[in-house]
Amino acid sequence: MTKVFIIDDDVQIAELLSTAIEGFGLVTECFNSAHDFFEISVSDIDIIMLDLNMPDMDGIEVIRALAITGCKARVILISGHDVGVLHSAEQLAQAHALKIVASLTKPIRMSDLKKLILDLAVELPGEQQAMEGNHLLPEVNELSEALKNNDFILHYQPQIDVRTGKLIGVEALVRWQHKHRGLVYPDMFISLAEEHNLIGELTDIVIKNSISQVKEWLQSGHKIPVSVNISADNVKGLYLPEQLMDVINNNQLDPGYLTLEVTESALMGELVTSLDILTRLRMKGFKLSIDDFGTGYSSLSQLHRIPFTELKIDKSFTMSMCNDVESRAIVKTCIMLGHELNMKVVAEGVESQRELEELRSLGCDIAQGYHIARPMPEEQFMEWFKSSLG
């Protein structure tokens, strides 16, 4: 069962948070000293609420210690400091590979806390519970066998027009249907595939299955474009444009039905090769999206060099923009920049109607996120799609 650990030197605040969270149906444990907290064990499915301003061991020291212990629990940062300090702490924690799920400023609104905690608890029956008891990472021989047997399925997350609410495409997200572990999610095997030079095979499966699905939808009268993530290794493969065209031609599809999403970090390596491949992909009619925009180190130079058709605002900005003026400013600037460069702008991580309305007011084009729909298998997606038609 999920447990919420509250680390706050203010006894009254800790007790208030504890009472509220237990009222939501979860178990809590309070620590007024971070040193005491490190004497207990924490499960990967637990939640840690950490106040940054602690006297004996401050929040930054706690973040460092959590990283050293390899903590996989979900972390909520709390601070009475200005938002700049909170942002810096969040960036540091993410750099340490900690699972930062939210940052809250004091005083904390109980309505926001309730939604956050309940949303985190609801995740367990889906993605996280599927991995509960499967903490050991798959081995490369398992992955190789799965690739040979094509033991992968796709889940589709809808992308909607912000102004009209109508579906305009989906993002295809790969899942491994493991014969013993059950459904295995990407964070359990993508890095393994990259480390052992198997990511090309995996991407090939995802693209072929995605294009096949698009063709099937077209035959049913539904024009639904699909977006697929490609890795750094993919954008180094000089034959990628020809390989994709072969798949497109075999399915008699327009390349415009496929958008390839590339993260900024994937472009930081062999830039000349990446520029060669991505430019040729655009010339052949494929669409290109720069993913997680704003989290890399050379965003503007990448936009200048590479002919992207779409800019995806990182979810960390979308999810905090309604309560954080700096995040809102970044989202607004990304939208303006994308439009000035003739790109569509996608906001991912939309988790509330308030965020969707704010994006509409800012002129964002496309939205995706849990508020709209979670990633789902094709059959479930089609039910969602048909119901959305009214």
JSON list of N, CA and C in Angstrom, two decimals, residues 347-381:
[
{"chain": "A", "resi": 347, "resn": "ALA", "atom": "N", "xyz": [1.15, 21.19, -26.30]},
{"chain": "A", "resi": 347, "resn": "ALA", "atom": "CA", "xyz": [1.42, 21.19, -24.86]},
{"chain": "A", "resi": 347, "resn": "ALA", "atom": "C", "xyz": [1.10, 19.81, -24.33]},
{"chain": "A", "resi": 348, "resn": "GLU", "atom": "N", "xyz": [2.10, 19.14, -23.75]},
{"chain": "A", "resi": 348, "resn": "GLU", "atom": "CA", "xyz": [1.85, 17.83, -23.16]},
{"chain": "A", "resi": 348, "resn": "GLU", "atom": "C", "xyz": [1.76, 17.99, -21.65]},
{"chain": "A", "resi": 349, "resn": "GLY", "atom": "N", "xyz": [1.18, 16.99, -20.99]},
{"chain": "A", "resi": 349, "resn": "GLY", "atom": "CA", "xyz": [1.03, 17.05, -19.55]},
{"chain": "A", "resi": 349, "resn": "GLY", "atom": "C", "xyz": [-0.17, 17.86, -19.08]},
{"chain": "A", "resi": 350, "resn": "VAL", "atom": "N", "xyz": [-1.20, 17.99, -19.92]},
{"chain": "A", "resi": 350, "resn": "VAL", "atom": "CA", "xyz": [-2.40, 18.73, -19.54]},
{"chain": "A", "resi": 350, "resn": "VAL", "atom": "C", "xyz": [-3.22, 17.87, -18.58]},
{"chain": "A", "resi": 351, "resn": "GLU", "atom": "N", "xyz": [-3.35, 18.31, -17.35]},
{"chain": "A", "resi": 351, "resn": "GLU", "atom": "CA", "xyz": [-3.99, 17.48, -16.34]},
{"chain": "A", "resi": 351, "resn": "GLU", "atom": "C", "xyz": [-5.22, 18.13, -15.70]},
{"chain": "A", "resi": 352, "resn": "SER", "atom": "N", "xyz": [-5.66, 19.26, -16.22]},
{"chain": "A", "resi": 352, "resn": "SER", "atom": "CA", "xyz": [-6.85, 19.90, -15.67]},
{"chain": "A", "resi": 352, "resn": "SER", "atom": "C", "xyz": [-7.53, 20.76, -16.73]},
{"chain": "A", "resi": 353, "resn": "GLN", "atom": "N", "xyz": [-8.82, 21.01, -16.51]},
{"chain": "A", "resi": 353, "resn": "GLN", "atom": "CA", "xyz": [-9.56, 21.89, -17.41]},
{"chain": "A", "resi": 353, "resn": "GLN", "atom": "C", "xyz": [-9.00, 23.31, -17.35]},
{"chain": "A", "resi": 354, "resn": "ARG", "atom": "N", "xyz": [-8.54, 23.69, -16.18]},
{"chain": "A", "resi": 354, "resn": "ARG", "atom": "CA", "xyz": [-7.95, 25.02, -16.01]},
{"chain": "A", "resi": 354, "resn": "ARG", "atom": "C", "xyz": [-6.74, 25.20, -16.91]},
{"chain": "A", "resi": 355, "resn": "GLU", "atom": "N", "xyz": [-5.88, 24.17, -16.97]},
{"chain": "A", "resi": 355, "resn": "GLU", "atom": "CA", "xyz": [-4.69, 24.24, -17.83]},
{"chain": "A", "resi": 355, "resn": "GLU", "atom": "C", "xyz": [-5.11, 24.31, -19.30]},
{"chain": "A", "resi": 356, "resn": "LEU", "atom": "N", "xyz": [-6.12, 23.53, -19.66]},
{"chain": "A", "resi": 356, "resn": "LEU", "atom": "CA", "xyz": [-6.58, 23.53, -21.05]},
{"chain": "A", "resi": 356, "resn": "LEU", "atom": "C", "xyz": [-7.13, 24.89, -21.45]},
{"chain": "A", "resi": 357, "resn": "GLU", "atom": "N", "xyz": [-7.89, 25.51, -20.57]},
{"chain": "A", "resi": 357, "resn": "GLU", "atom": "CA", "xyz": [-8.44, 26.84, -20.85]},
{"chain": "A", "resi": 357, "resn": "GLU", "atom": "C", "xyz": [-7.34, 27.89, -20.93]},
{"chain": "A", "resi": 358, "resn": "GLU", "atom": "N", "xyz": [-6.32, 27.75, -20.10]},
{"chain": "A", "resi": 358, "resn": "GLU", "atom": "CA", "xyz": [-5.20, 28.69, -20.14]},
{"chain": "A", "resi": 358, "resn": "GLU", "atom": "C", "xyz": [-4.45, 28.56, -21.46]},
{"chain": "A", "resi": 359, "resn": "LEU", "atom": "N", "xyz": [-4.25, 27.34, -21.91]},
{"chain": "A", "resi": 359, "resn": "LEU", "atom": "CA", "xyz": [-3.58, 27.11, -23.19]},
{"chain": "A", "resi": 359, "resn": "LEU", "atom": "C", "xyz": [-4.40, 27.70, -24.33]},
{"chain": "A", "resi": 360, "resn": "ARG", "atom": "N", "xyz": [-5.71, 27.59, -24.23]},
{"chain": "A", "resi": 360, "resn": "ARG", "atom": "CA", "xyz": [-6.57, 28.17, -25.26]},
{"chain": "A", "resi": 360, "resn": "ARG", "atom": "C", "xyz": [-6.41, 29.68, -25.30]},
{"chain": "A", "resi": 361, "resn": "SER", "atom": "N", "xyz": [-6.35, 30.30, -24.12]},
{"chain": "A", "resi": 361, "resn": "SER", "atom": "CA", "xyz": [-6.21, 31.76, -24.07]},
{"chain": "A", "resi": 361, "resn": "SER", "atom": "C", "xyz": [-4.86, 32.22, -24.61]},
{"chain": "A", "resi": 362, "resn": "LEU", "atom": "N", "xyz": [-3.85, 31.35, -24.52]},
{"chain": "A", "resi": 362, "resn": "LEU", "atom": "CA", "xyz": [-2.51, 31.69, -24.99]},
{"chain": "A", "resi": 362, "resn": "LEU", "atom": "C", "xyz": [-2.30, 31.36, -26.47]},
{"chain": "A", "resi": 363, "resn": "GLY", "atom": "N", "xyz": [-3.29, 30.71, -27.08]},
{"chain": "A", "resi": 363, "resn": "GLY", "atom": "CA", "xyz": [-3.21, 30.41, -28.51]},
{"chain": "A", "resi": 363, "resn": "GLY", "atom": "C", "xyz": [-2.49, 29.14, -28.86]},
{"chain": "A", "resi": 364, "resn": "CYS", "atom": "N", "xyz": [-2.35, 28.22, -27.89]},
{"chain": "A", "resi": 364, "resn": "CYS", "atom": "CA", "xyz": [-1.71, 26.93, -28.18]},
{"chain": "A", "resi": 364, "resn": "CYS", "atom": "C", "xyz": [-2.57, 26.13, -29.16]},
{"chain": "A", "resi": 365, "resn": "ASP", "atom": "N", "xyz": [-1.93, 25.34, -30.00]},
{"chain": "A", "resi": 365, "resn": "ASP", "atom": "CA", "xyz": [-2.65, 24.61, -31.05]},
{"chain": "A", "resi": 365, "resn": "ASP", "atom": "C", "xyz": [-3.19, 23.26, -30.60]},
{"chain": "A", "resi": 366, "resn": "ILE", "atom": "N", "xyz": [-2.34, 22.49, -29.93]},
{"chain": "A", "resi": 366, "resn": "ILE", "atom": "CA", "xyz": [-2.65, 21.08, -29.65]},
{"chain": "A", "resi": 366, "resn": "ILE", "atom": "C", "xyz": [-2.35, 20.77, -28.20]},
{"chain": "A", "resi": 367, "resn": "ALA", "atom": "N", "xyz": [-3.14, 19.87, -27.61]},
{"chain": "A", "resi": 367, "resn": "ALA", "atom": "CA", "xyz": [-2.92, 19.48, -26.22]},
{"chain": "A", "resi": 367, "resn": "ALA", "atom": "C", "xyz": [-3.04, 17.97, -26.07]},
{"chain": "A", "resi": 368, "resn": "GLN", "atom": "N", "xyz": [-2.27, 17.44, -25.14]},
{"chain": "A", "resi": 368, "resn": "GLN", "atom": "CA", "xyz": [-2.42, 16.04, -24.75]},
{"chain": "A", "resi": 368, "resn": "GLN", "atom": "C", "xyz": [-2.08, 15.92, -23.28]},
{"chain": "A", "resi": 369, "resn": "GLY", "atom": "N", "xyz": [-2.66, 14.93, -22.63]},
{"chain": "A", "resi": 369, "resn": "GLY", "atom": "CA", "xyz": [-2.42, 14.75, -21.21]},
{"chain": "A", "resi": 369, "resn": "GLY", "atom": "C", "xyz": [-3.54, 13.96, -20.56]},
{"chain": "A", "resi": 370, "resn": "TYR", "atom": "N", "xyz": [-3.37, 13.64, -19.30]},
{"chain": "A", "resi": 370, "resn": "TYR", "atom": "CA", "xyz": [-4.32, 12.79, -18.59]},
{"chain": "A", "resi": 370, "resn": "TYR", "atom": "C", "xyz": [-5.71, 13.42, -18.50]},
{"chain": "A", "resi": 371, "resn": "HIS", "atom": "N", "xyz": [-5.81, 14.75, -18.50]},
{"chain": "A", "resi": 371, "resn": "HIS", "atom": "CA", "xyz": [-7.12, 15.38, -18.45]},
{"chain": "A", "resi": 371, "resn": "HIS", "atom": "C", "xyz": [-7.93, 15.04, -19.69]},
{"chain": "A", "resi": 372, "resn": "ILE", "atom": "N", "xyz": [-7.24, 14.89, -20.80]},
{"chain": "A", "resi": 372, "resn": "ILE", "atom": "CA", "xyz": [-7.90, 14.54, -22.06]},
{"chain": "A", "resi": 372, "resn": "ILE", "atom": "C", "xyz": [-8.09, 13.03, -22.14]},
{"chain": "A", "resi": 373, "resn": "ALA", "atom": "N", "xyz": [-7.02, 12.30, -21.99]},
{"chain": "A", "resi": 373, "resn": "ALA", "atom": "CA", "xyz": [-7.09, 10.83, -21.95]},
{"chain": "A", "resi": 373, "resn": "ALA", "atom": "C", "xyz": [-5.70, 10.27, -21.69]},
{"chain": "A", "resi": 374, "resn": "ARG", "atom": "N", "xyz": [-5.66, 9.17, -20.99]},
{"chain": "A", "resi": 374, "resn": "ARG", "atom": "CA", "xyz": [-4.40, 8.46, -20.79]},
{"chain": "A", "resi": 374, "resn": "ARG", "atom": "C", "xyz": [-4.07, 7.64, -22.03]},
{"chain": "A", "resi": 375, "resn": "PRO", "atom": "N", "xyz": [-2.83, 7.21, -22.19]},
{"chain": "A", "resi": 375, "resn": "PRO", "atom": "CA", "xyz": [-2.52, 6.28, -23.28]},
{"chain": "A", "resi": 375, "resn": "PRO", "atom": "C", "xyz": [-3.33, 5.00, -23.10]},
{"chain": "A", "resi": 376, "resn": "MET", "atom": "N", "xyz": [-3.86, 4.45, -24.19]},
{"chain": "A", "resi": 376, "resn": "MET", "atom": "CA", "xyz": [-4.72, 3.27, -24.09]},
{"chain": "A", "resi": 376, "resn": "MET", "atom": "C", "xyz": [-4.56, 2.37, -25.30]},
{"chain": "A", "resi": 377, "resn": "PRO", "atom": "N", "xyz": [-4.90, 1.08, -25.13]},
{"chain": "A", "resi": 377, "resn": "PRO", "atom": "CA", "xyz": [-4.83, 0.15, -26.25]},
{"chain": "A", "resi": 377, "resn": "PRO", "atom": "C", "xyz": [-5.77, 0.59, -27.37]},
{"chain": "A", "resi": 378, "resn": "GLU", "atom": "N", "xyz": [-5.54, 0.08, -28.57]},
{"chain": "A", "resi": 378, "resn": "GLU", "atom": "CA", "xyz": [-6.27, 0.54, -29.75]},
{"chain": "A", "resi": 378, "resn": "GLU", "atom": "C", "xyz": [-7.79, 0.39, -29.59]},
{"chain": "A", "resi": 379, "resn": "GLU", "atom": "N", "xyz": [-8.23, -0.73, -29.08]},
{"chain": "A", "resi": 379, "resn": "GLU", "atom": "CA", "xyz": [-9.67, -0.95, -28.95]},
{"chain": "A", "resi": 379, "resn": "GLU", "atom": "C", "xyz": [-10.30, 0.08, -28.01]},
{"chain": "A", "resi": 380, "resn": "GLN", "atom": "N", "xyz": [-9.64, 0.32, -26.90]},
{"chain": "A", "resi": 380, "resn": "GLN", "atom": "CA", "xyz": [-10.14, 1.30, -25.93]},
{"chain": "A", "resi": 380, "resn": "GLN", "atom": "C", "xyz": [-10.07, 2.71, -26.52]},
{"chain": "A", "resi": 381, "resn": "PHE", "atom": "N", "xyz": [-9.01, 2.98, -27.27]},
{"chain": "A", "resi": 381, "resn": "PHE", "atom": "CA", "xyz": [-8.88, 4.29, -27.90]},
{"chain": "A", "resi": 381, "resn": "PHE", "atom": "C", "xyz": [-10.03, 4.53, -28.87]}
]
